[in-house]
mmCIF file of C-alpha atoms in Angstrom:
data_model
loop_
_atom_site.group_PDB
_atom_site.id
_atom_site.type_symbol
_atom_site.label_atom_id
_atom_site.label_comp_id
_atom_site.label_asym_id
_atom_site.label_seq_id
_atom_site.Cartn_x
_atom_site.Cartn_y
_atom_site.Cartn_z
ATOM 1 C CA UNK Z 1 -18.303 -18.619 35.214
ATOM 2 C CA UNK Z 2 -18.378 -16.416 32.427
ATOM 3 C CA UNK Z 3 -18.231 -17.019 29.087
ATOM 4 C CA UNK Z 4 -15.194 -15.523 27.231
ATOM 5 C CA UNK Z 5 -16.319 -13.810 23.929
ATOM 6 C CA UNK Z 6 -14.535 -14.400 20.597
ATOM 7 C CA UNK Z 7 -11.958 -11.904 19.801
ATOM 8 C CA UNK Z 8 -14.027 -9.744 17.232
ATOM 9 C CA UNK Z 9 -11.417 -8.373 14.665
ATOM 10 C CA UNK Z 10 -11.699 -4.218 14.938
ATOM 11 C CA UNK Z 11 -10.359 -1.897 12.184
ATOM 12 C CA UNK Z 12 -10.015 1.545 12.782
ATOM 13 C CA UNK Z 13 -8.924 3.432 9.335
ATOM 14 C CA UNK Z 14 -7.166 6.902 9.506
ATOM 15 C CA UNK Z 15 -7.251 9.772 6.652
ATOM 16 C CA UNK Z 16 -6.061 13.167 6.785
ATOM 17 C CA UNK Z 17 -7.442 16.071 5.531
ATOM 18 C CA UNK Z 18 -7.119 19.991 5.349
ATOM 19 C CA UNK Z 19 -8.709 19.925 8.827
ATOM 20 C CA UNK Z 20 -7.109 17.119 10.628
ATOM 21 C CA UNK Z 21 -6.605 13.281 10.779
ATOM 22 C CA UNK Z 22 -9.823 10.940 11.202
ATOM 23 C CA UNK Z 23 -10.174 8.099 12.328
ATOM 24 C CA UNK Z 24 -13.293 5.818 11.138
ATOM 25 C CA UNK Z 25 -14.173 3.202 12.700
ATOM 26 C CA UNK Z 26 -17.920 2.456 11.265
ATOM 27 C CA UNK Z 27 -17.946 -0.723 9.757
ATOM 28 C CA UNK Z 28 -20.202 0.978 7.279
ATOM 29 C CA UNK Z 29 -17.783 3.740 6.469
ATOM 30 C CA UNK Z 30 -14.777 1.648 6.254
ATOM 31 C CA UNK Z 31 -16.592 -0.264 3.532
ATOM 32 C CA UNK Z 32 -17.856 2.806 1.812
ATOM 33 C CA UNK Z 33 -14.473 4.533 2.045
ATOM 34 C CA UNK Z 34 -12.551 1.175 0.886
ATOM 35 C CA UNK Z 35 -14.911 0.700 -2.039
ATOM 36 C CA UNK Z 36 -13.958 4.664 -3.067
ATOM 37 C CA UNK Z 37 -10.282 3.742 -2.781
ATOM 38 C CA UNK Z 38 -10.421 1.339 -5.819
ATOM 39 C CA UNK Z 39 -12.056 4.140 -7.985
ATOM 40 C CA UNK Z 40 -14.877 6.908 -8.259
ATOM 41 C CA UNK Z 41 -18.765 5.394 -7.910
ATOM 42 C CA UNK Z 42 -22.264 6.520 -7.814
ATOM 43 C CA UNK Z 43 -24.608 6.319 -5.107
ATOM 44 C CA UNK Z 44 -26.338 3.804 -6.467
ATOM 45 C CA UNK Z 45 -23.446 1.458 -7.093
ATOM 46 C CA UNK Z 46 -22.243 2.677 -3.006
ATOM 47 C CA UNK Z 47 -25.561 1.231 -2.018
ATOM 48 C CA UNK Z 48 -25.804 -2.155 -4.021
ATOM 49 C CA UNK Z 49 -22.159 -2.409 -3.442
ATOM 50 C CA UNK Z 50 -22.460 -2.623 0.310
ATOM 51 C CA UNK Z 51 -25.647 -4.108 0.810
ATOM 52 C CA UNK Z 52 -26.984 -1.035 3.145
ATOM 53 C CA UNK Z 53 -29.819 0.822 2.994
ATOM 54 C CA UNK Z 54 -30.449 3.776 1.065
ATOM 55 C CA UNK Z 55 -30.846 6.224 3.711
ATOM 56 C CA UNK Z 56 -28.105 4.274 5.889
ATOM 57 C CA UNK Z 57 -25.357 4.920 3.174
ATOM 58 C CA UNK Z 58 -26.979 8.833 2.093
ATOM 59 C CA UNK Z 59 -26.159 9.610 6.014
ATOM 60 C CA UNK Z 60 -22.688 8.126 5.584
ATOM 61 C CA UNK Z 61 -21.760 10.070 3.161
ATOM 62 C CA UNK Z 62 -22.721 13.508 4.352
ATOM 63 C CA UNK Z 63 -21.199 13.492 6.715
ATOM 64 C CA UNK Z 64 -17.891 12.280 5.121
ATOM 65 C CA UNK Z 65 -18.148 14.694 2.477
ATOM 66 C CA UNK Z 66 -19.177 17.771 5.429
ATOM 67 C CA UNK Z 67 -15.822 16.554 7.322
ATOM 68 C CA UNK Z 68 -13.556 16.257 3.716
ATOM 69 C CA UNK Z 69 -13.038 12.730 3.431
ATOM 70 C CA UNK Z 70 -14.969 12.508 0.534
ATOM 71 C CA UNK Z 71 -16.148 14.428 -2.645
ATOM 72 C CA UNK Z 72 -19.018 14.759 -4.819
ATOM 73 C CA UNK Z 73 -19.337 15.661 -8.151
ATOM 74 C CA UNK Z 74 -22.523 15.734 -11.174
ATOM 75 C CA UNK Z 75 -22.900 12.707 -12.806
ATOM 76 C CA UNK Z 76 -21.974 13.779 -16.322
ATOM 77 C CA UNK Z 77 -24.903 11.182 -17.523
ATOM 78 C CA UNK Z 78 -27.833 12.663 -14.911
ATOM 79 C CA UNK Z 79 -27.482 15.485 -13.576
ATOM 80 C CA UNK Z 80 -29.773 15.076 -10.828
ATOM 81 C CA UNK Z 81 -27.440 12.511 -9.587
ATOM 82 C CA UNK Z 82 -23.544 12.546 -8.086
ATOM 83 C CA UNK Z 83 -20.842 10.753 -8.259
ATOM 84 C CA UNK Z 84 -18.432 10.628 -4.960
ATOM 85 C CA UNK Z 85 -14.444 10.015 -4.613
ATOM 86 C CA UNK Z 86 -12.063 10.034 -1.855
ATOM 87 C CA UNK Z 87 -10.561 13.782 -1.887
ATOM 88 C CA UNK Z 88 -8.474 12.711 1.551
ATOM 89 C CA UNK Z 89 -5.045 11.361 1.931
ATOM 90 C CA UNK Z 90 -5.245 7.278 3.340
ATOM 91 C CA UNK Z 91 -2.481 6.934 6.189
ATOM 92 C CA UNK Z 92 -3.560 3.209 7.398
ATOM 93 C CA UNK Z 93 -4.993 1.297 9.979
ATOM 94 C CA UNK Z 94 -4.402 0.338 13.307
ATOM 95 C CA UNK Z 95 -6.149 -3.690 13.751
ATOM 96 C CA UNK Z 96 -7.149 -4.820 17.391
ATOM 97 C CA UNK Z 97 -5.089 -8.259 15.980
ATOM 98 C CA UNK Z 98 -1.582 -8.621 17.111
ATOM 99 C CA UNK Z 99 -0.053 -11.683 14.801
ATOM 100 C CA UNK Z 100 3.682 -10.749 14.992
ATOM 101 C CA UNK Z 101 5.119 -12.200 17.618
ATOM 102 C CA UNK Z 102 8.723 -11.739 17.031
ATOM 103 C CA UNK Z 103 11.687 -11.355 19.325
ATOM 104 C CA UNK Z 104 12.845 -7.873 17.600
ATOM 105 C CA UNK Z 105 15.884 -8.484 20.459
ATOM 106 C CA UNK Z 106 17.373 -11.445 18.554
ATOM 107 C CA UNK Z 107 17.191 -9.611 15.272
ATOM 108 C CA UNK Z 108 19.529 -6.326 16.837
ATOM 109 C CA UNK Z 109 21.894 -9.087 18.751
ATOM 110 C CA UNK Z 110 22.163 -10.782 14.904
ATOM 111 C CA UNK Z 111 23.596 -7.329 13.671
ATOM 112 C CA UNK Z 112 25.522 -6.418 16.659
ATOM 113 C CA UNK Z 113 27.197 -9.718 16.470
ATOM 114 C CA UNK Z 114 28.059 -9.314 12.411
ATOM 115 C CA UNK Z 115 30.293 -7.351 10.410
ATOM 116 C CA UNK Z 116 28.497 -4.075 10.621
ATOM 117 C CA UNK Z 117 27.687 -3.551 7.084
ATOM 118 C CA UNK Z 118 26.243 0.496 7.514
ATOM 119 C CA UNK Z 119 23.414 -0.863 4.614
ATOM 120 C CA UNK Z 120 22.944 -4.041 7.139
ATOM 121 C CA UNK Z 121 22.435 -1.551 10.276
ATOM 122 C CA UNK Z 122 19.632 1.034 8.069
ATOM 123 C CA UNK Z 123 17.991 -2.372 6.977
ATOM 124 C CA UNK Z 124 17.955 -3.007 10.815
ATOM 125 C CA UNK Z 125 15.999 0.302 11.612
ATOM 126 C CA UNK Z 126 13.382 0.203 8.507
ATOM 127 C CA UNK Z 127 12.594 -3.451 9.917
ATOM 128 C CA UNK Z 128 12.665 -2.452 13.364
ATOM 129 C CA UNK Z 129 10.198 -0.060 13.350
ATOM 130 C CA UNK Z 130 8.173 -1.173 10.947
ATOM 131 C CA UNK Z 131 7.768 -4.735 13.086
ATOM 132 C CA UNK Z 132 6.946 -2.496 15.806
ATOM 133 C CA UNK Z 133 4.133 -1.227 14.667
ATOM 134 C CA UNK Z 134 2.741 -4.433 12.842
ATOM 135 C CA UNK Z 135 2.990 -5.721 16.249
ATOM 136 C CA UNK Z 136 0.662 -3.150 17.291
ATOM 137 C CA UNK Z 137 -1.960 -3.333 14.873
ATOM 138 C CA UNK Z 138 -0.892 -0.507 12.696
ATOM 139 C CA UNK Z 139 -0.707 -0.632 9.358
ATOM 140 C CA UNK Z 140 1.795 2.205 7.306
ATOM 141 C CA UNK Z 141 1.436 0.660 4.373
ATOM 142 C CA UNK Z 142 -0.388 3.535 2.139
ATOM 143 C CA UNK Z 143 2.452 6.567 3.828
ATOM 144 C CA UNK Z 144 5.195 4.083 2.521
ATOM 145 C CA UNK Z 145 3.410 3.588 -0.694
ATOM 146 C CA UNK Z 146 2.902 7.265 -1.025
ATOM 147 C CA UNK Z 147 6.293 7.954 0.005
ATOM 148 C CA UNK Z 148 7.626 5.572 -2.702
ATOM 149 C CA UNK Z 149 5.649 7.154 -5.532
ATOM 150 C CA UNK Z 150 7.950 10.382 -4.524
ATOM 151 C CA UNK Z 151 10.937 8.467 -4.977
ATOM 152 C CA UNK Z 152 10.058 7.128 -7.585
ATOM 153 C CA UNK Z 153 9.172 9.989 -9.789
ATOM 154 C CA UNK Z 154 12.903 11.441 -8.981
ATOM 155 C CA UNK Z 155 14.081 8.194 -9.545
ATOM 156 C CA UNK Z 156 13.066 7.955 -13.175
ATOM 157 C CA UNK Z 157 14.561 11.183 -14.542
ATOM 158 C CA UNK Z 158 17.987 8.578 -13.351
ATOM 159 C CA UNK Z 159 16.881 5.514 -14.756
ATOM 160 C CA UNK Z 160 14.710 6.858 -17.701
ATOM 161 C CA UNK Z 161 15.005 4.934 -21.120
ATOM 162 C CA UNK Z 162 12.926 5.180 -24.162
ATOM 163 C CA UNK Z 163 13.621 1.290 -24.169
ATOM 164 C CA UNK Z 164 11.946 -0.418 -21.593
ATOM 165 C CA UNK Z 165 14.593 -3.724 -21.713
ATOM 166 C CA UNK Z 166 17.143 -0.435 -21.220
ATOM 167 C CA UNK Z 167 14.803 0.802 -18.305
ATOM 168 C CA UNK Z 168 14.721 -2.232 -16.984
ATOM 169 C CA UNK Z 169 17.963 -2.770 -16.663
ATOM 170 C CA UNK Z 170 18.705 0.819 -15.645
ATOM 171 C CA UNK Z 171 16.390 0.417 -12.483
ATOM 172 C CA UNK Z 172 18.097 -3.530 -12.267
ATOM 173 C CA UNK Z 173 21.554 -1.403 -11.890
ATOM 174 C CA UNK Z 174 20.240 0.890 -9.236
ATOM 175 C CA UNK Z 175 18.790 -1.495 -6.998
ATOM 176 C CA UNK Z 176 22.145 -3.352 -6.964
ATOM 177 C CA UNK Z 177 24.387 -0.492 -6.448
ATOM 178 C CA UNK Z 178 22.375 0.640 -3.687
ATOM 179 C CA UNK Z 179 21.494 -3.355 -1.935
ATOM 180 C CA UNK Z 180 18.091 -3.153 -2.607
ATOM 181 C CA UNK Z 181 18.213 -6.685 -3.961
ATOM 182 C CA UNK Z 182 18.549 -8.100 -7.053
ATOM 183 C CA UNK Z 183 16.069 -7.207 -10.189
ATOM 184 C CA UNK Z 184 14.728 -9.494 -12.853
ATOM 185 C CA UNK Z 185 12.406 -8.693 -15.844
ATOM 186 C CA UNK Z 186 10.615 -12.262 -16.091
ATOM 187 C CA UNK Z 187 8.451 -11.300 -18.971
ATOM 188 C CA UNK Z 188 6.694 -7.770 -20.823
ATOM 189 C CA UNK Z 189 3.434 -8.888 -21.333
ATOM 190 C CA UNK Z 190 2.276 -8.352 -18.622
ATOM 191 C CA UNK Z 191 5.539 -6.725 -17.477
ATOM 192 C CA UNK Z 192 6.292 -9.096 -14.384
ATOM 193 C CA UNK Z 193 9.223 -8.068 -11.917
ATOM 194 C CA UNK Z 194 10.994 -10.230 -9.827
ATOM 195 C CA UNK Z 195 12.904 -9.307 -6.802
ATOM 196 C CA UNK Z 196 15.133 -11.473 -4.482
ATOM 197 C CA UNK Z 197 17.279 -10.367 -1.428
ATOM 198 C CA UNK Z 198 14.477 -7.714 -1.458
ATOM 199 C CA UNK Z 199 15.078 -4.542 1.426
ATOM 200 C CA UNK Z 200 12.232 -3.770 2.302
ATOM 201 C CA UNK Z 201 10.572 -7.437 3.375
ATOM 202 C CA UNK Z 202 13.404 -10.380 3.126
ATOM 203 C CA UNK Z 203 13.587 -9.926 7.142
ATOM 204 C CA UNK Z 204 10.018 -9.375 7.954
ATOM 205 C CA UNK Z 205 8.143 -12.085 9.443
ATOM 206 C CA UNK Z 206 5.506 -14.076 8.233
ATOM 207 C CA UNK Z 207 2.323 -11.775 7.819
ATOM 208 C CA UNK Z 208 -0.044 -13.265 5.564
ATOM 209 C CA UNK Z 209 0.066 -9.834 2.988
ATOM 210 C CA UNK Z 210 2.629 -8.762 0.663
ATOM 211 C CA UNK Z 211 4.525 -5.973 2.244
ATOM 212 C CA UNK Z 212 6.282 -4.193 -0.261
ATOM 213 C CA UNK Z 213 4.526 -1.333 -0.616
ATOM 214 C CA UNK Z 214 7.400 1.489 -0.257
ATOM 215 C CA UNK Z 215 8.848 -0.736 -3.684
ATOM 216 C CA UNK Z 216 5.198 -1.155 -5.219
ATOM 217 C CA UNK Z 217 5.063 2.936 -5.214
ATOM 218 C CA UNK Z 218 8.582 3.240 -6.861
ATOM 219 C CA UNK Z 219 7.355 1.176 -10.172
ATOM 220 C CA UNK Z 220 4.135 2.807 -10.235
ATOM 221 C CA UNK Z 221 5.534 6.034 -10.348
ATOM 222 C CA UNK Z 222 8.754 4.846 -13.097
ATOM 223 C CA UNK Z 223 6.330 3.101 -15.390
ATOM 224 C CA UNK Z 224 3.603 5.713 -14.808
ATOM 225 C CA UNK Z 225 5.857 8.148 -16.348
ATOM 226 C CA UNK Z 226 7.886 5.984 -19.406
ATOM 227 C CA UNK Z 227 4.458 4.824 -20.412
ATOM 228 C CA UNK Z 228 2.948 8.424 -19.848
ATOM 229 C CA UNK Z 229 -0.373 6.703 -18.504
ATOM 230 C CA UNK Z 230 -1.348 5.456 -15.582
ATOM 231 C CA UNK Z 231 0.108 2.002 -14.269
ATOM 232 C CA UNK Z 232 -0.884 -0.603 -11.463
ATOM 233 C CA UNK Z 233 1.273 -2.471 -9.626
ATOM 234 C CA UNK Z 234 0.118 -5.706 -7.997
ATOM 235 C CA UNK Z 235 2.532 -7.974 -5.667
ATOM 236 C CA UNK Z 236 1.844 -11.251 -6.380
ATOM 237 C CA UNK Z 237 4.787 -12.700 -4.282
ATOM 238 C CA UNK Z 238 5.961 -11.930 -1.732
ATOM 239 C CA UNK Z 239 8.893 -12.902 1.347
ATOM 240 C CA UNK Z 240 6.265 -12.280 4.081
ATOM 241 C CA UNK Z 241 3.959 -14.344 1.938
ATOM 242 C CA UNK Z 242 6.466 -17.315 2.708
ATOM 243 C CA UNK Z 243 7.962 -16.359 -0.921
ATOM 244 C CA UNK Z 244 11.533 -16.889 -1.737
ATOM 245 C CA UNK Z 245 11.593 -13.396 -4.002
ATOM 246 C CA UNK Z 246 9.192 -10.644 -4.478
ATOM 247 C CA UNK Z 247 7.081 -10.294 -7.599
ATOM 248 C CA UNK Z 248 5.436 -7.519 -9.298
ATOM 249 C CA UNK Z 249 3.003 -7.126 -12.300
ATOM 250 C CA UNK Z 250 2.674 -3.592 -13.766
ATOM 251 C CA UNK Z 251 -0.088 -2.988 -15.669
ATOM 252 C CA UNK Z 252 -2.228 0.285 -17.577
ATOM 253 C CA UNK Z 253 -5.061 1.017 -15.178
ATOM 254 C CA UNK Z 254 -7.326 0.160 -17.984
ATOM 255 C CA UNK Z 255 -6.136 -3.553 -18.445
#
């Protein structure tokens, strides 16, 4: 009889460029590309970062930086050395792991059989599709981040306040008006965000991540632009985390 082998997890990453959409699925590049994601680095650091060999990771990156993925640049402190960034656009990931096993069925019948609140039946399609394709293996996560950065740098000439309380409450305001849940400033240092009856994860199933990433790119881009530097937004909490709300800490990039 033979032996089953152990599911081996598989990621396949996807980036577009001026030249097309590529998908990596190197374990070496994934790990060069995700290290590049958090910020620029040198060779060096690429190399001692991810434990490969010097000519191993110099191939690597050719070739990402022949195909556009990647960048290169003079080290401003040697010259004979370069510094490389991601100069591509992350879409996601599609994962060989299917851990969403809902009944998307029972969720529809639930809304059928309700009042038909219109914000109830979009709610329905965002969660929908978006189950859909957690179900199989693909992750949209950086397109709705992206795509909430967009929003949210219309959204601020709106809400915008030279007092953040006043900001704060303008955004509070505009998620209620529109039922995307209910907005809480919990504290300004760091400025901490709650969110309950949140839109864009209260119906999700349990996925082990936070999932919020359409709202994360929304308070980037407001606070980005009141604070006129760059912020970071990190979900701490989360309703497919098991959370009962949502929470967010905005800080400078620099913190």
């Amino acid at each position: 009889m033979v032996k089953k082998e152990p599911f081996k997890e598989m990621y396949i990453e996807l980036f577009s460029t001026s030249e097309g959409i590529y998908a990596i699925n190197s374990p070496v590049r994934v790990r060069i590309l995700s290290m590049l994601r958090k910020g620029e680095l040198s060779f060096d650091q690429l190399v001692e970062l991810s434990g490969k060999a010097k000519s191993t990771v110099s191939v690597h990156l050719k070739r990402m930086v022949n195909e556009g993925i990647i960048g290169s640049k003079t080290n401003p402190s040697d010259a004979r050395k370069k510094i490389f960034f991601i100069k591509s656009e992350y879409l996601g990931k599609l994962s060989g792991k299917k851990d969403v096993k809902e009944d998307i069925g029972k969720y529809v019948s639930s809304y059928v059989e309700g009042e038909g609140d219109p914000y109830e039946f979009f709610r329905l399609i965002f969660h929908t599709i978006r189950v859909s394709l957690i179900r199989q293996g693909i992750d949209i996560d950086p397109i709705l981040y992206e795509a909430g950065v967009k929003v949210g740098e219309t959204l601020y000439e709106k809400v915008k306040n030279p007092d953040i309380n006043k900001l704060a409450e303008n955004i509070a305001m505009f998620w209620e008006s529109h039922n995307l849940g209910h907005v809480e400033v919990l504290k300004l240092e760091p400025l901490t965000i709650n969110v309950t009856d949140c839109f864009e994860c209260k119906s999700l199933p349990p996925i082990g991540r936070p999932a919020c990433a359409f709202d994360s790119g929304i308070l980037k881009a407001v606070f980005s632009a009141h604070f006129n530097d760059e912020q970071v937004v990190n979900e701490t909490k989360c309703y497919a985390l098991g959370d009962n709300l949502c929470s967010f800490t905005i800080k400078n990039k620099e913190w």
